[in-house]
PDB file of C-alpha atoms and ligand atoms in Angstrom:
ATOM      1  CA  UNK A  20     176.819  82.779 148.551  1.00  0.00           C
ATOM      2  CA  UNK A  21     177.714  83.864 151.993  1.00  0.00           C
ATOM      3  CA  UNK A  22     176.998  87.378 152.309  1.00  0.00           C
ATOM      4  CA  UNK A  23     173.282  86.686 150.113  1.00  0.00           C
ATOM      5  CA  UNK A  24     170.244  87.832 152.224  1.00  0.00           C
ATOM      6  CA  UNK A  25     168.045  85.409 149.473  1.00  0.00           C
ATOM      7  CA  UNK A  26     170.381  82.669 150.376  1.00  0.00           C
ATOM      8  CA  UNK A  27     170.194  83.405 154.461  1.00  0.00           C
ATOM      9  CA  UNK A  28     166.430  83.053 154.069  1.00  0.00           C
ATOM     10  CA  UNK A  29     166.500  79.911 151.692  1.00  0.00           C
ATOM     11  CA  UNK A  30     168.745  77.984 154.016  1.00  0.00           C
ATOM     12  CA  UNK A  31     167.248  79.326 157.185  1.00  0.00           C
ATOM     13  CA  UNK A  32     169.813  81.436 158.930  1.00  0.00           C
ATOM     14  CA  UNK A  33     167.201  84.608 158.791  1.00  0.00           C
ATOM     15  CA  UNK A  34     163.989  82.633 159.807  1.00  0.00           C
ATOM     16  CA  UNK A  35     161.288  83.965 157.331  1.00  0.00           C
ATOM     17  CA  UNK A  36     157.739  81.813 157.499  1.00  0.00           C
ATOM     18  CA  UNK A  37     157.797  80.430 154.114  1.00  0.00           C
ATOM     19  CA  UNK A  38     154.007  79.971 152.180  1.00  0.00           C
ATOM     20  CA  UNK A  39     155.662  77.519 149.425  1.00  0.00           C
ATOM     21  CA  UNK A  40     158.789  75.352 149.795  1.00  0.00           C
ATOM     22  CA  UNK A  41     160.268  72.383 148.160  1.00  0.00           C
ATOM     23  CA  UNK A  42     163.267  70.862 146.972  1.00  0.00           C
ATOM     24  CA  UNK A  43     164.286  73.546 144.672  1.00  0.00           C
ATOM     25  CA  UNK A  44     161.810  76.475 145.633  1.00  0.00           C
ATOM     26  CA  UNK A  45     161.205  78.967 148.421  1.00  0.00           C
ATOM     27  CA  UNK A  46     158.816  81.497 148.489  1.00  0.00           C
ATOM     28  CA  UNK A  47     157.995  84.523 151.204  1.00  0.00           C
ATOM     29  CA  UNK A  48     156.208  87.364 151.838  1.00  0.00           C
ATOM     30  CA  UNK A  49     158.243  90.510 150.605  1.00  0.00           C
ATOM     31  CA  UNK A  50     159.196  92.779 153.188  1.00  0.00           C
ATOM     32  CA  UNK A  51     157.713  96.452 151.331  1.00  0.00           C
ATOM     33  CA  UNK A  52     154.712  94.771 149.365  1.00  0.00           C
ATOM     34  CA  UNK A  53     153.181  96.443 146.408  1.00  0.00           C
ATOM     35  CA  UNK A  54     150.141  94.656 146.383  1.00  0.00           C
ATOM     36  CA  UNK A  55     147.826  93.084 149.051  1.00  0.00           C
ATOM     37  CA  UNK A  56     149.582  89.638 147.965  1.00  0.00           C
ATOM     38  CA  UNK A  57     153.031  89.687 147.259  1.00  0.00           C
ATOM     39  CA  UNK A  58     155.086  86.924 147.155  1.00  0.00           C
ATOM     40  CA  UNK A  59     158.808  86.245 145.805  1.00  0.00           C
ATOM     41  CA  UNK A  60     159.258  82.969 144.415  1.00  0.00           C
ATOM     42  CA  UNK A  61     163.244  81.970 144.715  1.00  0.00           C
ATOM     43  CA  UNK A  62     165.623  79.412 144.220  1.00  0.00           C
ATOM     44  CA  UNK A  63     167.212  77.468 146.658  1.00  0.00           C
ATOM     45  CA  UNK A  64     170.571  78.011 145.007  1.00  0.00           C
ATOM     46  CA  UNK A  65     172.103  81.192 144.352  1.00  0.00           C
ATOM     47  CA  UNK A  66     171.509  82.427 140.727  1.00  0.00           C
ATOM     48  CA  UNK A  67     172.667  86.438 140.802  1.00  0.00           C
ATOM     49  CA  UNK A  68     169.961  87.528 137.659  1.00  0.00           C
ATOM     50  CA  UNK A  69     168.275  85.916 135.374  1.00  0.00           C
ATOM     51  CA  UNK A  70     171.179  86.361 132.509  1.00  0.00           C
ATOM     52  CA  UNK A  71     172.868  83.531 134.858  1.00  0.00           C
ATOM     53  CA  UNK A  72     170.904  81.374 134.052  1.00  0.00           C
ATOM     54  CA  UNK A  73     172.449  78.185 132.491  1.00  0.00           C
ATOM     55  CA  UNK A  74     170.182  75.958 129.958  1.00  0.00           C
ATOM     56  CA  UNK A  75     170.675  73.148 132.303  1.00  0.00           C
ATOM     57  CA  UNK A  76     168.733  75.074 134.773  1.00  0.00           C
ATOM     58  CA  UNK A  77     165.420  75.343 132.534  1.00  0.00           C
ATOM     59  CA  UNK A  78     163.961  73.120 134.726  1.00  0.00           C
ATOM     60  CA  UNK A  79     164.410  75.304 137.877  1.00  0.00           C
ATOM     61  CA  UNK A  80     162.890  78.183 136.053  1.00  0.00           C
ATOM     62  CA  UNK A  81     159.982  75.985 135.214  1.00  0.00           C
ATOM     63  CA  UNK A  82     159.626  75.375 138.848  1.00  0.00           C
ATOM     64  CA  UNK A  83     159.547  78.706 140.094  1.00  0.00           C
ATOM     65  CA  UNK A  84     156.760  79.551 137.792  1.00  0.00           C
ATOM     66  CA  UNK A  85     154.779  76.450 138.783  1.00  0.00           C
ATOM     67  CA  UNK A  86     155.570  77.645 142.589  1.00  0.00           C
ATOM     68  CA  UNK A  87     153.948  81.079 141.705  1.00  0.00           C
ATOM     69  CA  UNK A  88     150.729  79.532 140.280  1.00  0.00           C
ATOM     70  CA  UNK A  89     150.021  77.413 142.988  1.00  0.00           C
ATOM     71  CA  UNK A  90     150.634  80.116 145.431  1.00  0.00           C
ATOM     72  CA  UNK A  91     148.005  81.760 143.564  1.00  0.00           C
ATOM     73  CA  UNK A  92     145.737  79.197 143.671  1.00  0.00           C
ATOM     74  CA  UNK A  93     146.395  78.904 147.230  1.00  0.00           C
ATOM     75  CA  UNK A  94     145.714  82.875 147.740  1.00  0.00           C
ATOM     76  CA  UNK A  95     142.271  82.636 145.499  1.00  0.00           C
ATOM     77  CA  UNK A  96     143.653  84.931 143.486  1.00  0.00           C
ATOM     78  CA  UNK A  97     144.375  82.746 140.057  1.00  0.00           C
ATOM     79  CA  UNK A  98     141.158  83.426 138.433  1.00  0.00           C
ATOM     80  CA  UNK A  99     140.918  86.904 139.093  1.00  0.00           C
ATOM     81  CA  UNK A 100     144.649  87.185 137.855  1.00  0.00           C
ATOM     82  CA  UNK A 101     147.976  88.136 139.089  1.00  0.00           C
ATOM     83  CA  UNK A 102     151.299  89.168 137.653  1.00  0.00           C
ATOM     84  CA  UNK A 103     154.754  87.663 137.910  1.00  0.00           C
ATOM     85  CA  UNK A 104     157.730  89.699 137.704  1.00  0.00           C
ATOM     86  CA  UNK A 105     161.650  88.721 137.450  1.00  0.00           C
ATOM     87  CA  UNK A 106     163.780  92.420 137.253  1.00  0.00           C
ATOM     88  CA  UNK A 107     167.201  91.591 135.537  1.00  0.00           C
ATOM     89  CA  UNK A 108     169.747  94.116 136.613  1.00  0.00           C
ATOM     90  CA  UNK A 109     169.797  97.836 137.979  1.00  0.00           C
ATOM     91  CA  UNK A 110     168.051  98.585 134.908  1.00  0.00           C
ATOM     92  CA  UNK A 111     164.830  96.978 135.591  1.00  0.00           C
ATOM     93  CA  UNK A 112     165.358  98.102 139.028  1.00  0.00           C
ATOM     94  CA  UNK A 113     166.711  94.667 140.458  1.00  0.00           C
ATOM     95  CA  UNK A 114     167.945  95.230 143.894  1.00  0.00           C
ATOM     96  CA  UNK A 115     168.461  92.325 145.587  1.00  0.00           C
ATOM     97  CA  UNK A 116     171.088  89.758 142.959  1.00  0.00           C
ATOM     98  CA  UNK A 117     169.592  86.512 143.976  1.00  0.00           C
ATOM     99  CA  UNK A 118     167.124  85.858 140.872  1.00  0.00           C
ATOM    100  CA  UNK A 119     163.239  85.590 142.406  1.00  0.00           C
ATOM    101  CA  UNK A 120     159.824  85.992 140.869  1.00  0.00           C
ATOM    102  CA  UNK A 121     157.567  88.453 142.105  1.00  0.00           C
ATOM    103  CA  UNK A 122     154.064  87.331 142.082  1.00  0.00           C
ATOM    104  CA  UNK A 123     151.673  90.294 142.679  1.00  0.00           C
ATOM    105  CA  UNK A 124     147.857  90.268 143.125  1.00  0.00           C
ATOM    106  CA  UNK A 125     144.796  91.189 144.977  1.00  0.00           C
ATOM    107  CA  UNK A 126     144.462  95.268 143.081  1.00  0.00           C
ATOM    108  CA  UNK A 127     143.667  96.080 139.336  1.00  0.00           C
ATOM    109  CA  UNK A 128     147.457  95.998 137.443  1.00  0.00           C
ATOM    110  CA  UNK A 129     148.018  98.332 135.183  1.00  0.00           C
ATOM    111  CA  UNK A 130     149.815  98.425 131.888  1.00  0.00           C
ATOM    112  CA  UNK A 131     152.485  99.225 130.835  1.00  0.00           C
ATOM    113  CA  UNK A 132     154.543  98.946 134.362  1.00  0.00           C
ATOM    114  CA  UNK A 133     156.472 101.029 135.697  1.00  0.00           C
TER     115      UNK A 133
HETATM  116  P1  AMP B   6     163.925  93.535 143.170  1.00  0.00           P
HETATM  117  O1  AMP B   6     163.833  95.043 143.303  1.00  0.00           O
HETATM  118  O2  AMP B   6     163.232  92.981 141.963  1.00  0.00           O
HETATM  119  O3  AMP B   6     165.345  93.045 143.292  1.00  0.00           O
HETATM  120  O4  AMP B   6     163.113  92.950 144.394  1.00  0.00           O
HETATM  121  C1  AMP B   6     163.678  92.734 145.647  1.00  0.00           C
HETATM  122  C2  AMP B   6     162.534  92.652 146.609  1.00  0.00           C
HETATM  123  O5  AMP B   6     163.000  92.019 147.786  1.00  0.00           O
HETATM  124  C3  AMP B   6     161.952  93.996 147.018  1.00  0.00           C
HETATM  125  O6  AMP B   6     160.576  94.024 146.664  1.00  0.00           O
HETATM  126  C4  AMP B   6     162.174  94.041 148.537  1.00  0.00           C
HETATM  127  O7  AMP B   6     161.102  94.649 149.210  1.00  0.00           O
HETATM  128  C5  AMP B   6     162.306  92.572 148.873  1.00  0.00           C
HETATM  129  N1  AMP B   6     163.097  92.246 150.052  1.00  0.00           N
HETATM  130  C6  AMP B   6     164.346  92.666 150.346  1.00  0.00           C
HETATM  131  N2  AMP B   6     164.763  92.106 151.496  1.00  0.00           N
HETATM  132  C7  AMP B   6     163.761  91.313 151.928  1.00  0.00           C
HETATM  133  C8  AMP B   6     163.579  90.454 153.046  1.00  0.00           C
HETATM  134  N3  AMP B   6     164.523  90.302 153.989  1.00  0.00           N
HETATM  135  N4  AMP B   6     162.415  89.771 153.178  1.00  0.00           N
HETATM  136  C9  AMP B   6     161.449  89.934 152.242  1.00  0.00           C
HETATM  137  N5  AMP B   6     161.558  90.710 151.155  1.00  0.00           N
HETATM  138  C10 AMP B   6     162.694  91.401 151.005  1.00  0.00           C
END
């Protein structure tokens, strides 16, 4: 997608240090953080939400989960615990339409969200 600020960063146009990459998998530091780690986990190709998801893509979803908890590992923060986030739509307060996986740690969560 051209005019994609998710896909600028994934394919390096808007250089952003990455703290996990691979063949299928970016992830970054987000830019307003709501907790002292916060990390979006995306995919290299442009998926708007997650209701674009196709089933042939299951395995890219599996990825970006497996991204998140090695980031935490990484971070020292997967024993204490973390949470991982994916807002679908305006709704859910999505604002940027490239699907990516929040992963949030390093403060208490609470529950339910907000
Ligand atoms: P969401 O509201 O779930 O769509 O999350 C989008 C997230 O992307 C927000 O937490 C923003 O702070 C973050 N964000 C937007 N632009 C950038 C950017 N250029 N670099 C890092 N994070 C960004």
């Amino acid at each position: 997608m051209t005019d994609c600020i998710f896909c600028k960063i994934a394919n390096g146009e808007i250089k952003t240090e990455f703290v996990y990459q691979d063949d299928a998998v970016v992830a970054f530091r987000d830019l307003n953080p709501q907790a002292p780690h916060h990390i979006l986990c995306i995919p290299r190709q442009h998926v708007a939400t997650t209701n674009d998801f196709q089933p042939e893509q299951a395995a890219l979803i599996g990825k970006l989960v497996l991204a998140a908890a090695r980031i935490a590992k990484q971070l020292g923060v997967a024993e204490d615990g973390y949470r991982t986030v994916m807002n679908c739509n305006r709704g859910a307060g999505q604002t940027v339409f490239h699907v990516h996986l929040h992963l949030l740690a390093g403060r208490q969560m609470h529950w339910p969200p907000g």
